[in-house]
XYZ file of N, CA and C in Angstrom:
306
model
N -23.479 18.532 -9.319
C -23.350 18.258 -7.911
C -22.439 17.048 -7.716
N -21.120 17.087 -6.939
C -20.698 15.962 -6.795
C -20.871 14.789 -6.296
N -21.082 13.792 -6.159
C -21.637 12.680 -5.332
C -20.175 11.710 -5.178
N -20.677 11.151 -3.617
C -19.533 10.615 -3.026
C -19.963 8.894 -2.549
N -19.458 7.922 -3.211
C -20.077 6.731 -2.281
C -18.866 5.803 -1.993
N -19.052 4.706 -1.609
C -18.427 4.077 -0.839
C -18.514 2.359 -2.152
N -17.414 2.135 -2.655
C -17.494 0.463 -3.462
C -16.421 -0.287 -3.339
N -16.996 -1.426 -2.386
C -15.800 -2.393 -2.308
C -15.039 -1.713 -0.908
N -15.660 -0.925 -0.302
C -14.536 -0.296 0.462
C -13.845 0.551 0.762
N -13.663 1.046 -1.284
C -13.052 2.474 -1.226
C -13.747 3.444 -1.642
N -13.609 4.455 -1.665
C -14.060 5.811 -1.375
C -14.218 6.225 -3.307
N -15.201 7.141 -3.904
C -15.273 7.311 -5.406
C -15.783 8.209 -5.255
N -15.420 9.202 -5.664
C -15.825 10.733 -6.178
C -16.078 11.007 -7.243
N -17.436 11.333 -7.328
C -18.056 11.777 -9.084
C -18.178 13.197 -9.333
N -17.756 14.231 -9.870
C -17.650 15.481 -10.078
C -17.974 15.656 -11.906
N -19.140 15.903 -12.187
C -19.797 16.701 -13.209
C -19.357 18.141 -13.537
N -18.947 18.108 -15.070
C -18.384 18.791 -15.684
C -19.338 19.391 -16.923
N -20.593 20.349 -16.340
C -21.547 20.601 -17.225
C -20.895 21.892 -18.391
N -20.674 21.315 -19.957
C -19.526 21.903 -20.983
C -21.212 22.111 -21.592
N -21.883 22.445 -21.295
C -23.011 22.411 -22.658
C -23.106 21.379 -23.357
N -22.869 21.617 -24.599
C -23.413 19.797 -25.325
C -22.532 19.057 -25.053
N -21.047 19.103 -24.326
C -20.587 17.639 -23.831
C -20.098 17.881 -22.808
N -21.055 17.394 -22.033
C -20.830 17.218 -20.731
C -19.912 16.097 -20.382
N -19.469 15.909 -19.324
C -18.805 14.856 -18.621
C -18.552 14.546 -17.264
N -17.908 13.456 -16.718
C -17.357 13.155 -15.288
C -16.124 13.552 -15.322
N -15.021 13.144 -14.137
C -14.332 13.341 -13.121
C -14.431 12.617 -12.245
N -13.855 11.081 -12.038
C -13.948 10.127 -11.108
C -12.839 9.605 -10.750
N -12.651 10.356 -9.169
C -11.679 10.296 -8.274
C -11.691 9.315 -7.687
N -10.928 8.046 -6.900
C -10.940 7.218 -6.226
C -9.785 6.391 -6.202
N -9.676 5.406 -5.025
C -8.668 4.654 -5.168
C -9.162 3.236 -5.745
N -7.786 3.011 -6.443
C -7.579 1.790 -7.600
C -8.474 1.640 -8.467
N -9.120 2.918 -8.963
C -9.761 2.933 -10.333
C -9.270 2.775 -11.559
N -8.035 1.961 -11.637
C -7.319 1.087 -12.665
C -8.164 0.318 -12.519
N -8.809 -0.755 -11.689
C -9.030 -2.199 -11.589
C -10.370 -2.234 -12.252
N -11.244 -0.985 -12.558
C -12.216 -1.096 -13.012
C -12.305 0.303 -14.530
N -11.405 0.366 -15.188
C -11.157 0.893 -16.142
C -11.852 0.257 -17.559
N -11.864 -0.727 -17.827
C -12.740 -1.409 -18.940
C -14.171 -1.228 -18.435
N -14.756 -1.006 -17.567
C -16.501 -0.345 -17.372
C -16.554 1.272 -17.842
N -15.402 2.070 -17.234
C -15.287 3.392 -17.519
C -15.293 3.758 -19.264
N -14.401 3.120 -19.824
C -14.127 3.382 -20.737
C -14.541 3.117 -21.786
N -15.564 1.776 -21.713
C -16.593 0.864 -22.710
C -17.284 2.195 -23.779
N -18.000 3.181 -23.075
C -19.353 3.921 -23.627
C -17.817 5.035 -24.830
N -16.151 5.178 -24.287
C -16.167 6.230 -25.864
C -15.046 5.206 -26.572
N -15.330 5.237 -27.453
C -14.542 4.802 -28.550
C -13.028 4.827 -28.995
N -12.781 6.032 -28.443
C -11.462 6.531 -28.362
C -10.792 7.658 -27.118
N -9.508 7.350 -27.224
C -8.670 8.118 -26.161
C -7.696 8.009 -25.676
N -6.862 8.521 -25.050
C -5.979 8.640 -24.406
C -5.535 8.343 -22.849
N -4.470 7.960 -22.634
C -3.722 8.309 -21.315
C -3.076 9.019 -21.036
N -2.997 9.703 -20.088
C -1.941 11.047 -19.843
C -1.630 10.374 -18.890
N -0.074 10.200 -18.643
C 0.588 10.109 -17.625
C 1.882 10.670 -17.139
N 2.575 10.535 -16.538
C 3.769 11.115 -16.316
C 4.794 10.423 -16.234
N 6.194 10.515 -16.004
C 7.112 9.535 -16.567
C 7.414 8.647 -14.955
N 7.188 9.445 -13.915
C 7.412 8.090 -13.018
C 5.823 7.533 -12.563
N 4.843 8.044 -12.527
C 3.687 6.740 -12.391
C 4.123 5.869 -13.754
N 4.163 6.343 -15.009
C 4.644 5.220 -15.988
C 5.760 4.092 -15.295
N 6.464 4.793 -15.580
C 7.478 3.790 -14.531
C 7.331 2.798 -13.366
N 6.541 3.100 -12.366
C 6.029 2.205 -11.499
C 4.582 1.311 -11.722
N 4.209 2.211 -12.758
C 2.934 1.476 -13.305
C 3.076 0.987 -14.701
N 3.705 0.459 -15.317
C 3.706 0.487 -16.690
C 2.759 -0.512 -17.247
N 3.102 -1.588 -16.743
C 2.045 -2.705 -17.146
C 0.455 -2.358 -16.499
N 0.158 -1.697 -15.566
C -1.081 -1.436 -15.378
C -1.308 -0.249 -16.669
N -0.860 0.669 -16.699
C -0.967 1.820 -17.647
C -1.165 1.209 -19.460
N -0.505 0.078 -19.477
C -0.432 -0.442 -21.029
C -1.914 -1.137 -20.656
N -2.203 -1.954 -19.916
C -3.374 -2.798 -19.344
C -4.853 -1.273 -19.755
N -4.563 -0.352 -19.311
C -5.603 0.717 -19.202
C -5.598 0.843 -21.010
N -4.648 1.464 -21.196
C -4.804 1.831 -22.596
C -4.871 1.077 -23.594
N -5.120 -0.096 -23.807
C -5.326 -1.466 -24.206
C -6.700 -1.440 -24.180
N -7.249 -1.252 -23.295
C -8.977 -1.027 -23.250
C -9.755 0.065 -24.068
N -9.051 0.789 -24.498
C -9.876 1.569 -25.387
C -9.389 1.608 -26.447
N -10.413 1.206 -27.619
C -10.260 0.808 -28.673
C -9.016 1.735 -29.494
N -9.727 2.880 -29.526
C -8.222 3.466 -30.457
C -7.737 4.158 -29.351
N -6.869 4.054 -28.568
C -6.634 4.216 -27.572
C -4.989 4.920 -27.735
N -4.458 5.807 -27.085
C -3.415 6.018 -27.228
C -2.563 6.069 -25.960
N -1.128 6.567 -25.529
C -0.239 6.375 -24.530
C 0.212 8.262 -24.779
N -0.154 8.971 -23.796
C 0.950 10.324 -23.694
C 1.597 10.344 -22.328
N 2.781 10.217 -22.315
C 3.632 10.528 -21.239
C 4.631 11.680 -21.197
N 4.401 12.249 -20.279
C 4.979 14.189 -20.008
C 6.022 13.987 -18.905
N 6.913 14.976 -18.747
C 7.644 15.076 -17.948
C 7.049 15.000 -16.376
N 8.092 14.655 -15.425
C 7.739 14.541 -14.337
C 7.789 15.868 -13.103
N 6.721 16.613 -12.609
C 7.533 17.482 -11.776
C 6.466 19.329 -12.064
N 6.655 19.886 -11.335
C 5.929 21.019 -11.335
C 6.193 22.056 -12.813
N 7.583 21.526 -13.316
C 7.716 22.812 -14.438
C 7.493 21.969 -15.710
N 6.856 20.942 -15.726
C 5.751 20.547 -16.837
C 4.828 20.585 -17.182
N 4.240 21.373 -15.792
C 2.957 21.740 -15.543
C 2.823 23.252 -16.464
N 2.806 23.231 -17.988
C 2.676 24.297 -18.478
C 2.402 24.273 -20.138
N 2.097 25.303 -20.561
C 1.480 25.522 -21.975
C 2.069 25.009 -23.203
N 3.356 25.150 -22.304
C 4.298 23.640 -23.407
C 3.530 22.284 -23.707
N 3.424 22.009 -22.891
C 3.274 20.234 -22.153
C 1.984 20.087 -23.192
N 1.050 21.429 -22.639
C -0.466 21.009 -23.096
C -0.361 21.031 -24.334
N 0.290 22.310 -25.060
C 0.664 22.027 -26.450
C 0.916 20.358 -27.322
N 1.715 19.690 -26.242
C 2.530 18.884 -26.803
C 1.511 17.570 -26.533
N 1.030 18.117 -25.576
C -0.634 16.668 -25.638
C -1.882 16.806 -26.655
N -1.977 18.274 -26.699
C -2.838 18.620 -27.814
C -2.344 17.697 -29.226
N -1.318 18.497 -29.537
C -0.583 18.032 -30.937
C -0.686 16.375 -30.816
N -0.404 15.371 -29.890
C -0.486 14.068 -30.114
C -1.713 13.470 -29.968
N -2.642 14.025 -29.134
C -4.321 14.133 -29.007
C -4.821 14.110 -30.775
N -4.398 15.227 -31.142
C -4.686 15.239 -32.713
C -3.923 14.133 -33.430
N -3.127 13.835 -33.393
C -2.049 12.869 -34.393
C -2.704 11.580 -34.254
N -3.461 11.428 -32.650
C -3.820 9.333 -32.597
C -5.228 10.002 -33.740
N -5.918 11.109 -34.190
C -6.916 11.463 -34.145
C -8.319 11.872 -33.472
N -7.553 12.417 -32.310
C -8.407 12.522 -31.136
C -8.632 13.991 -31.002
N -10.132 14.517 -31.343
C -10.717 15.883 -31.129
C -10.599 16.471 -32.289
């Protein structure tokens, strides 16, 4: 069930992702950069997926994020609707595996 509240002001959307034995969130909101070291404390490892212009306008927040998790890695994909495809995921998979992730 999703749950919706209100912190600091802005608006946070929690959406549960029941996978059987690993379950997870989905937490939508604005400037949930600023509180990324609480999110990320409980896994050990992971990734960023981003794209090449939020990288770009965000870079130092994005290095700041992925800095917080311990083995933490950086994937950045093309920008734009025709990256949106089995290529791309391929190519996050394959580096997902390479930091040793999954």
């Amino acid at each position: 069930m999703k749950t919706t509240s209100v912190q600091k002001g802005k608006i946070i959307c929690e959406l549960p992702v029941p996978t059987g034995d690993r379950p997870y969130t989905i937490t939508v909101g604005e400037d949930l950069h600023s509180h990324c070291a609480a999110f990320l404390r409980p896994y050990p490892q992971g990734a960023v997926v981003t794209n090449e212009t939020v990288y770009g306008l965000y870079r130092a927040r994005t290095e700041a994020i992925r800095s917080e998790i311990p083995s933490g890695g950086l994937i950045v994909v093309g920008d734009g609707e025709r990256y949106k495809n089995m290529d791309t995921l391929g190519r996050i998979y394959r580096e997902l595996q390479s930091l040793g992730i999954g």
